[in-house]
CSV table of C-alpha atoms in Angstrom, one decimal:
chain,number,residue,atom,x,y,z
A,1,MET,CA,100.8,-52.1,-155.7
A,2,VAL,CA,101.9,-48.6,-154.9
A,3,PRO,CA,100.0,-46.0,-156.9
A,4,LEU,CA,102.3,-43.9,-159.1
A,5,ALA,CA,101.2,-40.6,-157.6
A,6,VAL,CA,101.9,-42.0,-154.1
A,7,PHE,CA,105.3,-43.3,-155.1
A,8,TRP,CA,106.2,-39.9,-156.6
A,9,LYS,CA,105.2,-38.1,-153.5
A,10,VAL,CA,106.9,-40.4,-150.9
A,11,GLN,CA,109.8,-41.8,-152.9
A,12,ARG,CA,112.5,-40.1,-150.8
A,13,ARG,CA,111.0,-41.7,-147.7
A,14,LEU,CA,111.7,-45.0,-149.4
A,15,ILE,CA,115.3,-44.1,-150.0
A,16,TYR,CA,116.5,-42.2,-146.9
A,17,PHE,CA,116.1,-43.6,-143.4
A,18,PRO,CA,117.7,-41.0,-141.1
A,19,GLU,CA,118.2,-41.5,-137.4
A,20,GLY,CA,118.4,-38.3,-135.4
A,21,GLY,CA,120.0,-37.4,-132.1
A,22,PRO,CA,120.9,-36.7,-129.5
A,23,LEU,CA,124.2,-38.6,-129.7
A,24,ARG,CA,126.6,-39.4,-126.9
A,25,PRO,CA,129.9,-37.4,-126.8
A,26,PRO,CA,132.3,-38.9,-129.3
A,27,ALA,CA,135.1,-39.1,-126.6
A,28,ALA,CA,132.9,-41.6,-124.7
A,29,LEU,CA,132.9,-43.9,-127.7
A,30,LEU,CA,136.2,-43.4,-129.5
A,31,PRO,CA,139.6,-42.6,-127.9
A,32,GLY,CA,140.4,-39.0,-128.9
A,33,GLY,CA,137.2,-38.5,-130.8
A,34,ARG,CA,136.0,-35.0,-131.0
A,35,GLU,CA,132.9,-33.2,-132.2
A,36,VAL,CA,133.4,-30.9,-135.2
A,37,SER,CA,131.0,-29.0,-137.4
A,38,PHE,CA,131.0,-27.2,-140.8
A,39,GLU,CA,128.6,-25.4,-143.0
A,40,THR,CA,127.4,-26.3,-146.5
A,41,ASP,CA,127.2,-23.8,-149.3
A,42,ASP,CA,123.4,-23.6,-148.8
A,43,GLY,CA,123.8,-22.7,-145.1
A,44,VAL,CA,123.2,-26.1,-143.3
A,45,ARG,CA,125.4,-26.6,-140.3
A,46,LEU,CA,126.5,-30.2,-140.0
A,47,GLY,CA,127.8,-32.1,-137.0
A,48,ALA,CA,130.5,-34.8,-137.5
A,49,TRP,CA,133.1,-36.7,-135.5
A,50,PHE,CA,136.9,-36.6,-136.1
A,51,VAL,CA,138.9,-39.5,-134.8
A,52,PRO,CA,142.7,-39.3,-134.8
A,53,ALA,CA,144.9,-42.2,-135.7
A,54,ALA,CA,146.4,-44.0,-132.8
A,55,GLY,CA,150.1,-43.5,-132.4
A,56,VAL,CA,150.6,-41.4,-135.5
A,57,PRO,CA,151.4,-37.7,-135.5
A,58,GLY,CA,148.4,-35.6,-136.7
A,59,ASP,CA,150.2,-34.4,-139.8
A,60,GLY,CA,151.4,-37.9,-140.9
A,61,ALA,CA,148.4,-40.2,-140.8
A,62,PRO,CA,146.2,-41.0,-143.8
A,63,VAL,CA,142.7,-39.7,-143.4
A,64,VAL,CA,139.5,-41.4,-144.5
A,65,LEU,CA,136.4,-39.4,-145.1
A,66,VAL,CA,133.4,-41.7,-144.4
A,67,ALA,CA,130.2,-41.2,-146.4
A,68,PRO,CA,127.6,-43.4,-144.8
A,69,GLY,CA,124.7,-45.3,-146.4
A,70,ASN,CA,121.1,-44.3,-146.3
A,71,ALA,CA,120.2,-45.3,-142.7
A,72,GLY,CA,121.2,-44.7,-139.1
A,73,ASN,CA,123.7,-42.0,-138.0
A,74,ARG,CA,127.4,-41.7,-137.3
A,75,ALA,CA,127.1,-43.6,-134.0
A,76,ALA,CA,126.5,-46.7,-136.0
A,77,ARG,CA,129.9,-46.3,-137.7
A,78,VAL,CA,131.9,-46.2,-134.5
A,79,PRO,CA,133.3,-49.7,-135.0
A,80,LEU,CA,134.6,-48.8,-138.4
A,81,ALA,CA,136.3,-45.6,-137.1
A,82,ALA,CA,137.7,-47.5,-134.1
A,83,ALA,CA,139.2,-50.3,-136.2
A,84,LEU,CA,140.8,-47.8,-138.6
A,85,ALA,CA,142.2,-45.5,-135.9
A,86,ALA,CA,143.8,-48.5,-134.2
A,87,ARG,CA,145.6,-49.3,-137.5
A,88,GLY,CA,147.0,-45.7,-137.9
A,89,VAL,CA,144.2,-44.2,-140.0
A,90,ALA,CA,142.4,-41.0,-139.0
A,91,VAL,CA,138.6,-40.8,-139.8
A,92,LEU,CA,136.0,-38.2,-140.3
A,93,LEU,CA,132.5,-39.7,-139.6
A,94,VAL,CA,129.9,-37.5,-141.4
A,95,ASP,CA,126.2,-37.3,-141.0
A,96,TYR,CA,124.2,-35.9,-143.9
A,97,ARG,CA,121.4,-33.3,-143.5
A,98,GLY,CA,118.5,-34.8,-141.6
A,99,TYR,CA,120.8,-37.4,-139.9
A,100,GLY,CA,122.4,-37.4,-136.5
A,101,GLY,CA,120.7,-34.2,-135.3
A,102,ASN,CA,121.4,-32.2,-138.4
A,103,ARG,CA,118.6,-30.1,-139.7
A,104,GLY,CA,117.2,-30.4,-143.2
A,105,ASP,CA,115.9,-33.2,-145.5
A,106,PRO,CA,118.1,-35.4,-147.5
A,107,ASP,CA,118.1,-35.6,-151.3
A,108,GLU,CA,120.8,-36.1,-153.9
A,109,ALA,CA,121.8,-32.5,-154.3
A,110,GLY,CA,121.8,-32.0,-150.6
A,111,LEU,CA,124.1,-34.9,-149.9
A,112,ASP,CA,126.5,-33.7,-152.6
A,113,ARG,CA,126.6,-30.3,-150.8
A,114,ASP,CA,127.2,-32.1,-147.5
A,115,ILE,CA,130.1,-34.2,-148.6
A,116,HIS,CA,131.7,-31.2,-150.3
A,117,ALA,CA,131.4,-29.3,-147.0
A,118,ALA,CA,133.2,-32.1,-145.2
A,119,HIS,CA,135.9,-32.1,-147.8
A,120,ARG,CA,136.4,-28.3,-147.3
A,121,TYR,CA,136.7,-28.9,-143.5
A,122,LEU,CA,139.4,-31.5,-144.0
A,123,THR,CA,141.4,-29.7,-146.6
A,124,GLU,CA,141.0,-26.0,-145.5
A,125,GLU,CA,140.6,-26.2,-141.7
A,126,LEU,CA,142.7,-29.4,-141.0
A,127,LYS,CA,145.0,-28.8,-144.0
A,128,VAL,CA,144.9,-32.5,-145.1
A,129,PRO,CA,146.6,-32.7,-148.4
A,130,PRO,CA,145.1,-34.8,-151.3
A,131,SER,CA,148.0,-37.2,-151.0
A,132,ARG,CA,146.8,-38.3,-147.6
A,133,LEU,CA,143.0,-38.1,-148.1
A,134,PHE,CA,140.9,-41.2,-149.0
A,135,TYR,CA,137.1,-41.5,-149.5
A,136,PHE,CA,135.1,-44.4,-148.1
A,137,GLY,CA,131.5,-44.8,-149.4
A,138,GLU,CA,129.1,-47.3,-147.9
A,139,SER,CA,126.3,-48.3,-150.3
A,140,LEU,CA,124.5,-45.0,-151.1
A,141,GLY,CA,127.6,-43.3,-149.8
A,142,ALA,CA,129.6,-44.9,-152.6
A,143,ALA,CA,127.5,-42.7,-154.9
A,144,VAL,CA,128.2,-39.6,-152.8
A,145,VAL,CA,132.0,-40.0,-152.7
A,146,THR,CA,132.2,-40.8,-156.4
A,147,GLY,CA,130.5,-37.5,-157.1
A,148,LEU,CA,133.0,-35.7,-154.8
A,149,ALA,CA,135.9,-37.5,-156.5
A,150,MET,CA,134.9,-36.0,-159.9
A,151,THR,CA,135.8,-32.5,-158.6
A,152,HIS,CA,138.3,-33.4,-155.9
A,153,PRO,CA,140.2,-36.6,-156.7
A,154,PRO,CA,141.4,-38.4,-153.6
A,155,ALA,CA,144.5,-40.5,-153.1
A,156,GLY,CA,142.2,-43.5,-153.1
A,157,LEU,CA,138.6,-44.6,-153.2
A,158,ILE,CA,136.9,-47.4,-151.2
A,159,LEU,CA,133.4,-48.4,-152.3
A,160,ARG,CA,131.5,-50.8,-150.1
A,161,SER,CA,128.5,-52.5,-151.7
A,162,PRO,CA,128.2,-49.9,-154.5
A,163,PHE,CA,125.3,-50.0,-157.0
A,164,VAL,CA,125.4,-49.2,-160.7
A,165,ASP,CA,122.9,-46.4,-160.1
A,166,LEU,CA,119.8,-45.9,-158.0
A,167,VAL,CA,117.5,-46.6,-160.9
A,168,SER,CA,119.0,-50.1,-161.2
A,169,VAL,CA,118.4,-50.9,-157.5
A,170,GLY,CA,114.9,-49.4,-157.6
A,171,LYS,CA,113.9,-51.5,-160.6
A,172,MET,CA,114.9,-54.6,-158.6
A,173,HIS,CA,112.9,-53.7,-155.5
A,174,TYR,CA,109.9,-52.2,-157.4
A,175,PRO,CA,109.7,-54.2,-160.6
A,176,TYR,CA,106.0,-53.2,-161.1
A,177,LEU,CA,106.8,-49.4,-161.2
A,178,PRO,CA,108.4,-47.3,-164.0
A,179,VAL,CA,111.2,-46.4,-161.7
A,180,GLY,CA,113.4,-44.9,-164.4
A,181,ALA,CA,110.7,-42.3,-165.3
A,182,LEU,CA,109.7,-41.5,-161.7
A,183,LEU,CA,112.9,-41.4,-159.7
A,184,MET,CA,114.1,-37.9,-158.8
A,185,ASP,CA,117.5,-38.9,-157.2
A,186,ARG,CA,119.7,-40.9,-159.6
A,187,PHE,CA,123.2,-41.4,-158.1
A,188,PRO,CA,125.0,-42.7,-161.3
A,189,VAL,CA,128.0,-44.5,-159.6
A,190,ALA,CA,129.1,-46.6,-162.6
A,191,LYS,CA,129.0,-43.6,-165.0
A,192,ARG,CA,131.0,-41.5,-162.6
A,193,ILE,CA,133.7,-44.1,-161.8
A,194,ALA,CA,134.3,-44.6,-165.5
A,195,GLY,CA,135.9,-41.2,-165.5
A,196,LEU,CA,137.9,-41.5,-162.3
A,197,ARG,CA,141.5,-42.6,-162.6
A,198,VAL,CA,142.2,-43.1,-158.9
A,199,PRO,CA,143.2,-46.3,-157.1
A,200,THR,CA,139.9,-47.9,-156.1
A,201,VAL,CA,138.9,-50.8,-153.9
A,202,VAL,CA,135.4,-52.3,-154.2
A,203,VAL,CA,134.2,-54.5,-151.3
A,204,TYR,CA,130.9,-56.4,-151.5
A,205,GLY,CA,129.1,-59.3,-149.9
A,206,THR,CA,128.2,-62.3,-152.0
A,207,ALA,CA,124.8,-62.7,-150.2
A,208,ASP,CA,123.7,-59.1,-150.6
A,209,SER,CA,120.0,-58.9,-151.2
A,210,VAL,CA,119.8,-55.1,-151.1
A,211,VAL,CA,122.5,-54.3,-153.7
A,212,PRO,CA,123.0,-57.3,-156.0
A,213,PRO,CA,126.6,-58.5,-156.0
A,214,GLU,CA,126.7,-58.3,-159.8
A,215,GLN,CA,126.1,-54.5,-159.5
A,216,SER,CA,129.1,-54.0,-157.3
A,217,ARG,CA,131.2,-56.1,-159.7
A,218,GLU,CA,130.0,-54.0,-162.6
A,219,VAL,CA,131.1,-50.8,-160.8
A,220,ALA,CA,134.5,-52.4,-160.4
A,221,ARG,CA,134.6,-53.3,-164.1
A,222,ARG,CA,133.8,-49.8,-165.1
A,223,ALA,CA,136.5,-48.2,-163.0
A,224,ALA,CA,139.0,-46.2,-165.2
A,225,GLY,CA,141.8,-46.5,-162.7
A,226,PRO,CA,143.5,-49.4,-161.0
A,227,VAL,CA,140.9,-51.4,-159.1
A,228,ARG,CA,140.9,-54.2,-156.5
A,229,LEU,CA,137.8,-56.3,-155.9
A,230,VAL,CA,137.3,-57.8,-152.4
A,231,LYS,CA,134.6,-60.5,-152.1
A,232,VAL,CA,133.2,-61.2,-148.6
A,233,ARG,CA,131.7,-64.6,-148.8
A,234,GLY,CA,128.2,-65.1,-147.4
A,235,ALA,CA,127.9,-61.5,-146.3
A,236,GLU,CA,124.5,-59.7,-146.4
A,237,HIS,CA,124.2,-55.9,-147.0
A,238,ASN,CA,124.1,-54.9,-143.3
A,239,ASP,CA,126.2,-57.7,-141.8
A,240,ARG,CA,128.8,-56.6,-139.2
A,241,VAL,CA,131.6,-58.1,-141.3
A,242,LEU,CA,130.9,-55.3,-143.8
A,243,LEU,CA,131.2,-52.7,-141.1
A,244,ASP,CA,134.5,-53.5,-139.4
A,245,GLY,CA,135.4,-57.1,-140.6
A,246,PRO,CA,139.0,-58.0,-141.3
A,247,GLN,CA,138.7,-58.1,-145.0
A,248,LEU,CA,137.2,-54.6,-145.2
A,249,ILE,CA,139.6,-53.0,-142.7
A,250,ASP,CA,142.7,-54.8,-144.3
A,251,ALA,CA,141.6,-53.5,-147.7
A,252,ILE,CA,141.3,-49.9,-146.6
A,253,VAL,CA,144.6,-49.9,-144.7
A,254,ALA,CA,146.4,-51.6,-147.6
A,255,LEU,CA,145.1,-48.9,-150.0
A,256,THR,CA,146.2,-46.1,-147.7
A,257,ARG,CA,149.7,-47.6,-147.3
A,258,THR,CA,150.1,-48.2,-151.1
A,259,ALA,CA,148.9,-44.7,-152.1
A,260,CYS,CA,150.6,-42.6,-149.5
């Protein structure tokens, strides 16, 4: 059993698993991919990769802002970006503070600042209008983009393996601890989505042992706007089919075409 004092001190090490750099140049991994950077409102400079849509003028393609999960870095999301770009969708692959060579340590408030900085880059520097901007959140990233959507509603929202809130997941993995009382980072996805009236797609794997499928279904049930639920049979949380599999990519592309 983990002593309460130890859990309190190290809890963020049990939530965030950043992989640092150095990273290969994006152009070596993705056609047309380029390194970009932007600064958060607390002064953290973040690196990211922008991937243009194949065969679509820069001012005409839908753009997906990708908020990753709690592990790895943007290089791990290259297959997702490649699959979307090939289907006419531009992508911004973001790394949070502490990930992918970015300085800083991740926490809930920091990730919120990071995704808002990415949004400012897309809307202020690249001039992407809200009508062409979509958010994709992977697991923990689903919480990050629902927070962003509360202040900057997108044209559509794609949540992959979302949880109700971090407390609900923590209670499942640490049933012997008073997680609700101890957890500093909360990420209330279901509460947030209940106030969002944007077209939403929820994609989940039926064999997910990290985020129980019933939690993803509950997030879909709470959505205030139109929602589509996509079930990927037999998929575990980190299976490749939930990174760039046909059901996921088709669902994202279909939402961008319907909403634009």
